[in-house]
XYZ file of C-alpha atoms in Angstrom:
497
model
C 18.439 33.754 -4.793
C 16.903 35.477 -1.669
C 13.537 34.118 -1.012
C 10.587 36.818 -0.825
C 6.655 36.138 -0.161
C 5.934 35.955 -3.504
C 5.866 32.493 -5.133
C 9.007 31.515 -4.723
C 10.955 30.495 -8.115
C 13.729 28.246 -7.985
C 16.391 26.878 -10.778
C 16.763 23.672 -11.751
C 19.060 22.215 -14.482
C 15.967 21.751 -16.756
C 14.022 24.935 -16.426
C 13.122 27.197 -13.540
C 9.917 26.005 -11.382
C 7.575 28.493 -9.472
C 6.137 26.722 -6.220
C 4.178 28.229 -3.145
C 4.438 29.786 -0.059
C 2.286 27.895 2.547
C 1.817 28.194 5.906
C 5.851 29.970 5.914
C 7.072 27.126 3.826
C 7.689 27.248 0.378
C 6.308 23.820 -1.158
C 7.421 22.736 -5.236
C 5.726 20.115 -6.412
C 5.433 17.702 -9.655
C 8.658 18.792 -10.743
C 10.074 16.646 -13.009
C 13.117 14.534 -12.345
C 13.177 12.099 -15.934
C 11.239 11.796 -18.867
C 7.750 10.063 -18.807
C 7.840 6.043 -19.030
C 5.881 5.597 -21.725
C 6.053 5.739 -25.666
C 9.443 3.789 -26.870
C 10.985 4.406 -22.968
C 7.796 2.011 -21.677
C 9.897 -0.617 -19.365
C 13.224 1.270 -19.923
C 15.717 2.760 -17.848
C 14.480 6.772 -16.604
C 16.219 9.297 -18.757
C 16.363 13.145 -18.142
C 13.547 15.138 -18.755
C 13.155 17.781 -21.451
C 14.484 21.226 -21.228
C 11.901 23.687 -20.844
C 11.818 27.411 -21.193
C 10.384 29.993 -18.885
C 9.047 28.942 -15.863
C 6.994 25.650 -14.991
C 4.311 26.074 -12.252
C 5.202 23.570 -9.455
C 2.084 24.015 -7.435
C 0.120 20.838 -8.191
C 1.143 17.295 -7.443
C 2.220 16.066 -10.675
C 0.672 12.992 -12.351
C 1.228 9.493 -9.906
C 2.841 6.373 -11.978
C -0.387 3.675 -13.050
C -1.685 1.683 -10.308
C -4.643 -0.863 -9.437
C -6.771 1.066 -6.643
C -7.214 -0.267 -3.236
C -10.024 -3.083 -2.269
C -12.624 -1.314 -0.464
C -11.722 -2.936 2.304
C -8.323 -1.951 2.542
C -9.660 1.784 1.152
C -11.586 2.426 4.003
C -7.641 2.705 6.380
C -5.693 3.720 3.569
C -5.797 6.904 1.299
C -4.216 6.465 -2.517
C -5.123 9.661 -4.709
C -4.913 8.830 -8.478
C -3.733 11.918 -10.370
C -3.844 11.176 -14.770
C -0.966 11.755 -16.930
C 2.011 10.314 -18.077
C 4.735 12.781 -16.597
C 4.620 10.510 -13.597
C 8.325 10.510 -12.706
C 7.876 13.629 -10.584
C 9.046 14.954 -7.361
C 7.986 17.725 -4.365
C 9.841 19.947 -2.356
C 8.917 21.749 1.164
C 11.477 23.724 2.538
C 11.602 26.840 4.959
C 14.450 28.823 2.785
C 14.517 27.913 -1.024
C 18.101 30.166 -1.182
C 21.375 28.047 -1.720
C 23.408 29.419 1.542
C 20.799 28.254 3.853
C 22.683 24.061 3.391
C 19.796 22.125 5.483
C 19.592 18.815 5.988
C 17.484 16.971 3.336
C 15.189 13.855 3.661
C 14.430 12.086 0.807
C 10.840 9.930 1.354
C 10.254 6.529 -0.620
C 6.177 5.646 -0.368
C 5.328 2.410 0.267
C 2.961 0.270 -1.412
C 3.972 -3.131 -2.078
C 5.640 -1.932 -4.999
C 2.204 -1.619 -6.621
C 0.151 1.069 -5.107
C 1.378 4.356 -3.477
C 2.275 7.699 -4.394
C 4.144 11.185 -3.031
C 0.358 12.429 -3.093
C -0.452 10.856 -0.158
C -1.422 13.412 2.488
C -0.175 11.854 4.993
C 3.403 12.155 3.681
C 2.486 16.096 3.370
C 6.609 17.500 4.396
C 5.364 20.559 6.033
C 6.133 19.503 9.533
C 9.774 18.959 8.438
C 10.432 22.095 6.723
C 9.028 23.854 9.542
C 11.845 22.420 11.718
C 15.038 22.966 9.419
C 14.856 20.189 7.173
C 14.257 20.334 3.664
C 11.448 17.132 2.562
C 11.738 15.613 -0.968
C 9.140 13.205 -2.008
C 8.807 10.845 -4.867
C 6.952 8.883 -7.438
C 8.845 6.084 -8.818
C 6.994 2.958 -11.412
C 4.952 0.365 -9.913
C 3.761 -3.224 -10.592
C 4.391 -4.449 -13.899
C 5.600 -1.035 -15.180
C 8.647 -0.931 -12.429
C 9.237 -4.427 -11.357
C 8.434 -6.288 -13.958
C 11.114 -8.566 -15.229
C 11.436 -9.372 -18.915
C 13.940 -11.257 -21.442
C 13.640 -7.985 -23.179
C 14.097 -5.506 -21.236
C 16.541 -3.981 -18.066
C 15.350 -5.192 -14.609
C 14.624 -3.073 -11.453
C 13.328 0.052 -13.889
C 11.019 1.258 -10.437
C 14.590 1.099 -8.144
C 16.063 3.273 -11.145
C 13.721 5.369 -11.068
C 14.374 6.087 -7.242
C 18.700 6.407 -8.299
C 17.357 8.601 -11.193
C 15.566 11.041 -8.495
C 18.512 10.878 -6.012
C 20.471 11.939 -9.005
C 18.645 14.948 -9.238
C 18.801 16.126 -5.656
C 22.539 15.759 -5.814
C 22.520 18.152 -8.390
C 19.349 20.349 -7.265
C 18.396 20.904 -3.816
C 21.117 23.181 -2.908
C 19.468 25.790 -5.202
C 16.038 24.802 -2.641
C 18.250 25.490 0.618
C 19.362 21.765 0.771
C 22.604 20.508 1.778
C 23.709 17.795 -1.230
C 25.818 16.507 1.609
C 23.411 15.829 4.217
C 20.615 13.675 2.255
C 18.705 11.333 4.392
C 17.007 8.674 2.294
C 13.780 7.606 4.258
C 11.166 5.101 3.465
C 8.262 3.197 4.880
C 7.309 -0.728 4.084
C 8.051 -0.954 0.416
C 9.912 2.709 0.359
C 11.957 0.920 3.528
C 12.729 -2.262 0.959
C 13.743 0.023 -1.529
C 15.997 2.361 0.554
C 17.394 -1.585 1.789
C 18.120 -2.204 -1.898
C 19.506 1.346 -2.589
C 22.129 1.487 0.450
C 23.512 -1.938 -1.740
C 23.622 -0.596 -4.763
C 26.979 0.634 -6.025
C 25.103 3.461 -8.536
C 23.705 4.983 -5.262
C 26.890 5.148 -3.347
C 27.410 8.925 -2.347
C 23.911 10.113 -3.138
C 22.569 9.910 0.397
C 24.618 9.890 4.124
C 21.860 8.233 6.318
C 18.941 5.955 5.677
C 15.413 4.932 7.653
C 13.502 1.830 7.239
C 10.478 1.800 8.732
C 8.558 -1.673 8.576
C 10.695 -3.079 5.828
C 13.734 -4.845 5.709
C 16.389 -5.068 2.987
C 16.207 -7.857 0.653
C 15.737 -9.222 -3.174
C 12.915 -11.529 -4.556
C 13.267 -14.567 -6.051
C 13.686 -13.855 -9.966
C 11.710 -17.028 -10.680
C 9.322 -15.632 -8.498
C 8.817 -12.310 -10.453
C 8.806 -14.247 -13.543
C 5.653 -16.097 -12.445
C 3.861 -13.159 -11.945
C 4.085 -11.595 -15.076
C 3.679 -14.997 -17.099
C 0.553 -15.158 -15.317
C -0.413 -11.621 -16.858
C 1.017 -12.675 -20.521
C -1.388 -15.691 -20.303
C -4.281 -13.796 -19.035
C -3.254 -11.524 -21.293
C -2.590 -13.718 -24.109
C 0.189 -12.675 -25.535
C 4.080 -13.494 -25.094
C 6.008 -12.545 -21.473
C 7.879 -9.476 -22.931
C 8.104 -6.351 -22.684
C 7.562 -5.589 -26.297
C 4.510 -7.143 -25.636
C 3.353 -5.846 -22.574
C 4.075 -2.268 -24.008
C 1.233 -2.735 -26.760
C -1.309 -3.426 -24.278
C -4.309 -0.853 -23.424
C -2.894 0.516 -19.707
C -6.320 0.041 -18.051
C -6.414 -3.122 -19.004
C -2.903 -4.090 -17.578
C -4.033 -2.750 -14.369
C -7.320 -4.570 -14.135
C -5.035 -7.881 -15.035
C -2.404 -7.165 -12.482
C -4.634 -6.289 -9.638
C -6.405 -9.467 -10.415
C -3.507 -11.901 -10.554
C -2.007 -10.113 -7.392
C -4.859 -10.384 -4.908
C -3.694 -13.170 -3.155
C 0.116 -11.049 -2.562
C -0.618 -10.055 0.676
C 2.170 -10.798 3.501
C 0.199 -13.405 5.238
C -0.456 -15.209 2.226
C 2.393 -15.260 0.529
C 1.059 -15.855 -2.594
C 2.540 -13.785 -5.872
C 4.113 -10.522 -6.157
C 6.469 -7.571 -7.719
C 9.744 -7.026 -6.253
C 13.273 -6.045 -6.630
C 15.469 -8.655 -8.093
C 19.138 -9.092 -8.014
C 20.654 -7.405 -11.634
C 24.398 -7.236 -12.267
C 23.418 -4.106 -13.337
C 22.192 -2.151 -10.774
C 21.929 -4.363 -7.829
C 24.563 -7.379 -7.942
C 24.054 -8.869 -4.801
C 21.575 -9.631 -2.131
C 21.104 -6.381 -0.076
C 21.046 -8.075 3.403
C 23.809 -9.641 2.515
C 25.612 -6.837 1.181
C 25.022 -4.794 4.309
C 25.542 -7.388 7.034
C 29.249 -8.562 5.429
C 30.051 -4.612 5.041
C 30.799 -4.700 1.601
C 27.906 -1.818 0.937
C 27.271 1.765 2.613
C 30.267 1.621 4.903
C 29.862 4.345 7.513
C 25.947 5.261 6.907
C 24.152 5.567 9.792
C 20.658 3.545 9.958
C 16.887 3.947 11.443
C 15.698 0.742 11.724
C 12.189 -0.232 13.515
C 8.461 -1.699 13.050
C 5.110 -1.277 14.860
C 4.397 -3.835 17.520
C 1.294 -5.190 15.601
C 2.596 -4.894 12.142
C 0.451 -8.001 10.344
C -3.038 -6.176 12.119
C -3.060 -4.087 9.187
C -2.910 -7.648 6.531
C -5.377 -9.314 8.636
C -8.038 -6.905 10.107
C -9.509 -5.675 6.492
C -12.018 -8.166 5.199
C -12.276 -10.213 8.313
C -9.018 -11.821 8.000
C -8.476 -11.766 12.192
C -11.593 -13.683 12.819
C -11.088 -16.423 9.731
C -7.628 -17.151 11.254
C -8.547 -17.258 14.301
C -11.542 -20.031 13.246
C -8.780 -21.522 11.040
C -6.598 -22.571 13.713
C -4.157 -25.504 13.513
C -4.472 -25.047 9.830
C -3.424 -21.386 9.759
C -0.493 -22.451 12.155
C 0.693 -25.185 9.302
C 0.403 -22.228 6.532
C 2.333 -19.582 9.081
C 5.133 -22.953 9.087
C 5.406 -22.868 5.340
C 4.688 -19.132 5.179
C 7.979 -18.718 8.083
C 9.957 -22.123 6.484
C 9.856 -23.359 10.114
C 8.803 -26.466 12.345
C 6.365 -27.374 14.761
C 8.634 -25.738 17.969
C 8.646 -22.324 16.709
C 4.327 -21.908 17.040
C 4.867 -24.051 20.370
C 7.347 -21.403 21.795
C 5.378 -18.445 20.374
C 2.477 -20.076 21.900
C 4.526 -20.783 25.382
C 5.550 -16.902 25.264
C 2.172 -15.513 24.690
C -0.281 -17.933 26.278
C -3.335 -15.835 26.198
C -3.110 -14.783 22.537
C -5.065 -15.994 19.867
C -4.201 -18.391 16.669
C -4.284 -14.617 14.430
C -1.829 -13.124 17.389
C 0.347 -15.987 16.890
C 0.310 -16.003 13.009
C 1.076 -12.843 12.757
C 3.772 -12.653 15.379
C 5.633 -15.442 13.586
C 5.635 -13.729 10.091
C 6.202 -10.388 11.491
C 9.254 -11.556 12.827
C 10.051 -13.778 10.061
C 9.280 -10.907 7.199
C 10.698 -7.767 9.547
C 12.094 -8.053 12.928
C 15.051 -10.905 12.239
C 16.220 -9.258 9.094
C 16.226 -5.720 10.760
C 17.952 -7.846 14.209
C 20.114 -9.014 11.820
C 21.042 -6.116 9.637
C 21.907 -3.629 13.280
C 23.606 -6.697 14.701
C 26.219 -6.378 12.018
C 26.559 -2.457 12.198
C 26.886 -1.610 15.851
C 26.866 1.543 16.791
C 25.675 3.466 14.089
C 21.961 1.113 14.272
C 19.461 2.998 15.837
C 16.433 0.521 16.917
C 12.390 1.602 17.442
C 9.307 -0.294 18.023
C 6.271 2.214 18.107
C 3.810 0.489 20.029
C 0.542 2.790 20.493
C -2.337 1.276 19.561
C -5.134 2.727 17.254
C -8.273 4.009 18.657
C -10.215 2.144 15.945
C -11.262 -1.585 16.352
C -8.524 -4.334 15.979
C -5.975 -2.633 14.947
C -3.522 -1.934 17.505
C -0.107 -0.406 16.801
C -0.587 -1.699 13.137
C 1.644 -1.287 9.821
C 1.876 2.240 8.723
C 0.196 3.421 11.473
C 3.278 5.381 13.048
C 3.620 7.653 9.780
C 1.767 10.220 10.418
C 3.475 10.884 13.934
C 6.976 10.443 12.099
C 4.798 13.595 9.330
C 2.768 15.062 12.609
C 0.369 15.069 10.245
C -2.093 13.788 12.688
C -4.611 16.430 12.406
C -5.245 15.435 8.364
C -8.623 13.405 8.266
C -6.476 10.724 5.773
C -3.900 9.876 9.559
C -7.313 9.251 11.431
C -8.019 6.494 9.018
C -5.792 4.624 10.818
C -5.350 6.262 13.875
C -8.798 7.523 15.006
C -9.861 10.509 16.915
C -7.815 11.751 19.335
C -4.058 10.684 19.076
C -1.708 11.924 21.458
C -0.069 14.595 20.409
C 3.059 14.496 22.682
C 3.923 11.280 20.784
C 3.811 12.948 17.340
C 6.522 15.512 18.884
C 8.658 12.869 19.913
C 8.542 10.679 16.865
C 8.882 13.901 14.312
C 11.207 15.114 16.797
C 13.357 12.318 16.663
C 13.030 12.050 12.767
C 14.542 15.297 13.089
C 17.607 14.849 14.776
C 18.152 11.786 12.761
C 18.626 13.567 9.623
C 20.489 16.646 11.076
C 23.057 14.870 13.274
C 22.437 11.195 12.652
C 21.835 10.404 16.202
C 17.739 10.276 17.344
C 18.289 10.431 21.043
C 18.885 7.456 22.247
C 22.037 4.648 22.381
C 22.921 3.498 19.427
C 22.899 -0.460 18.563
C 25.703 -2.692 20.955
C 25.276 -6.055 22.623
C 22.550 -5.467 24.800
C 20.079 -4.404 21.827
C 18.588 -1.234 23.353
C 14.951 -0.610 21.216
C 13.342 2.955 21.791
C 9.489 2.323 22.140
C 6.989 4.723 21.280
C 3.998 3.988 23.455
C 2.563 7.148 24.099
C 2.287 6.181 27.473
C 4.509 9.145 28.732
C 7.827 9.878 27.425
C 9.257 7.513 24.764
C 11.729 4.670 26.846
C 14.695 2.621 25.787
C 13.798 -1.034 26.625
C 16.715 -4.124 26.164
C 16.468 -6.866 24.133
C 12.953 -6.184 23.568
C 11.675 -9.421 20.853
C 15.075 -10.940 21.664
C 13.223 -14.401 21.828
C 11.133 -13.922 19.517
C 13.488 -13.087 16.658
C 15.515 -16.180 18.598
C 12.807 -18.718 18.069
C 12.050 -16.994 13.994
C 15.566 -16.878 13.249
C 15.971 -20.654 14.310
C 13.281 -21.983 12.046
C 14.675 -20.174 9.132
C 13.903 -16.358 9.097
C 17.115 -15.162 8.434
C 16.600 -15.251 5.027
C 13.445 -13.462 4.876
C 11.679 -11.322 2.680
C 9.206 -8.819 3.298
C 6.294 -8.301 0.571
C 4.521 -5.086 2.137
């Protein structure tokens, strides 16, 4: 169809959606992808949505899956809107010419979250910025917590990381009729949305559905089963009833959510302690992603975004006065960052040797940085040379403590700086030349597959984004740091962010 400045109306193979034109982009959103969770299809694999007739108004972000709120603490950085209803398997669409012979490149965004908080509703993730510079943005809302990544004797595993396949599904078949090129499908994601895009270049129902992938502060990798398991027999006895799903599905919805954000408080990176995450499942994800990717058995050909912020754990430590009990902590924080990192005494005495002035909290959360992100990522472009591209944004936050902390480089990657919900992180006054090259790059990524700089080799070339002039290519930038984690065990790490 030829698009005209009245809402635009687009096709889709369940019913025809009406969006909006804003700002000279035409933006769909809440359009349904599968059938809400919930009923007899609680903990079960997505299914397609029901027909409709007419047209559906797409101008609303549709409901976001159930999810504990943020602490205060962690509130006060990080926005999480909370929209009611079940029909939370929903997508949104910005794009500059909703008309199928316009074939633009497409980028698919995964939130992050932890698996357990998060939503396409967050305005930071607000796709304008992309569609205004030729590529067409598709955001998500996939199950969280107990709902998605819950595991159960009862039930399929992994229903949250089907959920994603499910939505992928639909842009194969859709997006053309929104002026997307089915083709040329970037799948993006950021901390947990980076673990799941990790899982979903491994998994062999996925193959085809996207070209090129970005991982930004998240590295690919499963959980422990027996690990997932404790969690939610935790809930059951909490709960009191029996660790299935039949179970779990009887259960008054607020009350799972007060439950699970109780029994997951102590989840955080740093701590280690229990958590939701994607699990191996002959199913849908037989093997270990890093290991998938690094022997070459999985996504043969795809180019890759990899990177992290320099101060990734200031964001796990800075809320709630983390930095400063650390730091007063000392030798005892350095014995849990051992167990935390599975490492021995050399690898805090080298981080320590490289970074003399820097305090017990610097240290700590170097070491699990490395151990959660940086070696897995090292590891994962080491094993697909040239067509690895590495970052490290590095520009710190104009509010207290946090330096160039985790999630802080989205809304330069959205230049959605100006929003009030990016200066909860960032502050007042970012620099806007660093948003252009960031988006910039973004942009280039998912039209051409090459963000403008060398790609991966031997002498690991990292772009940094400092926004202390243009970005700059730096070699073997963390070499010895990832060289000291990988020693003591990293290599096998998992992130939980």
């Amino acid at each position: 169809m030829t698009a005209d400045r009245t809402d635009p109306e687009v096709p889709t193979p369940y019913g025809v959606v009406r969006g909006r034109w804003e700002h000279g982009v035409a933006v769909f959103r809440g359009i349904p992808y599968a059938a809400p969770p919930f009923g007899p299809r609680r903990f079960r694999p997505p299914v397609p949505p029901d027909p409709w007739d007419g047209v559906r108004d797409a101008g609303a972000f549709g409901p976001t899956a159930p999810k504990p709120p943020y602490s205060p603490a962690f509130a006060r950085y990080l926005s999480d809107p909370d929209i009611p209803g079940d029909d939370c398997l929903n997508l949104n669409v910005w794009t500059p010419d909703p008309a199928p012979a316009a074939r633009l490149p497409v980028l698919v965004w995964l939130h992050g979250g932890a698996l357990t908080r998060g939503s396409s509703a967050v305005p930071v993730y607000d796709g304008h910025s992309f569609a205004r510079d030729g590529v067409v943005l598709v955001s998500l809302n996939y199950r969280l917590g107990i709902e998605g990544f819950g595991l159960f004797p009862d039930a399929p595993a992994d229903a949250g990381l089907r959920d994603q396949i499910a939505a992928l599904e639909w842009v194969r078949e859709s997006i053309a009729a929104f002026g997307g090129d089915p083709d040329l499908v970037t799948l993006a994601g950021q901390s947990a949305g980076a673990i799941s895009a990790g899982a979903l270049l491994a998994a062999p129902r996925a193959r085809g559905l996207f070209r090129r992938a970005v991982l930004q502060s998240g590295a690919p990798g499963a959980t422990e089963r027996a690990k997932v398991r404790r969690i939610v027999r935790r809930m059951a006895n909490r709960l009191k009833i029996p660790a299935t799903a039949e179970a779990f599905a009887a259960v008054d919805r607020a009350l799972l959510l007060r439950v699970q954000g109780e029994v997951g408080r102590l989840s955080s990176p740093v701590l280690g302690g229990p958590a939701f995450g994607i699990v191996v499942d002959d199913d849908v994800l037989p093997r270990d992603p890093l290991d998938a990717l690094v022997a070459g058995d999985a996504a043969p050909g795809t180019d890759l975004l990899l990177g992290w912020t320099r101060d990734e754990y200031r964001l796990w430590l800075v809320p709630g006065g983390l930095l400063q009990r650390v730091d007063r902590l000392g030798a005892v924080a350095l014995a849990g960052a051992r167990a935390r990192c599975r490492c021995g005494h050399d690898v805090p005495r080298g981080y320590r040797a490289l970074h003399p002035d820097a305090g017990t909290a610097e240290i700590v959360g170097q070491m699990i940085t490395d151990h959660l992100l940086r070696v897995p990522l090292h590891r994962l472009a080491d094993a697909r040379p040239g067509t690895s591209y590495v970052y490290e944004f590095a520009w710190p936050s104009n509010l207290p403590d946090l330096g160039a902390c985790h999630a802080l480089e989205l809304g330069f990657v959205f230049d959605s700086g100006d929003l009030p919900d990016a200066r909860r992180l960032a502050g007042e006054g970012a620099p806007r030349s660093l948003a252009e090259a960031m988006h910039t790059a973004w942009v280039r990524f998912a039209a051409t597959g090459d963000p403008g700089w060398e790609a991966w080799d031997a002498s690991h070339p990292v772009r940094v984004f400092d926004g202390a002039g243009s970005p700059h290519t730096v070699r073997g930038l963390r070499d010895r740091e990832v060289a000291l984690s990988g020693s003591g065990g990293g290599r096998r790490s998992r992130l939980r962010a």
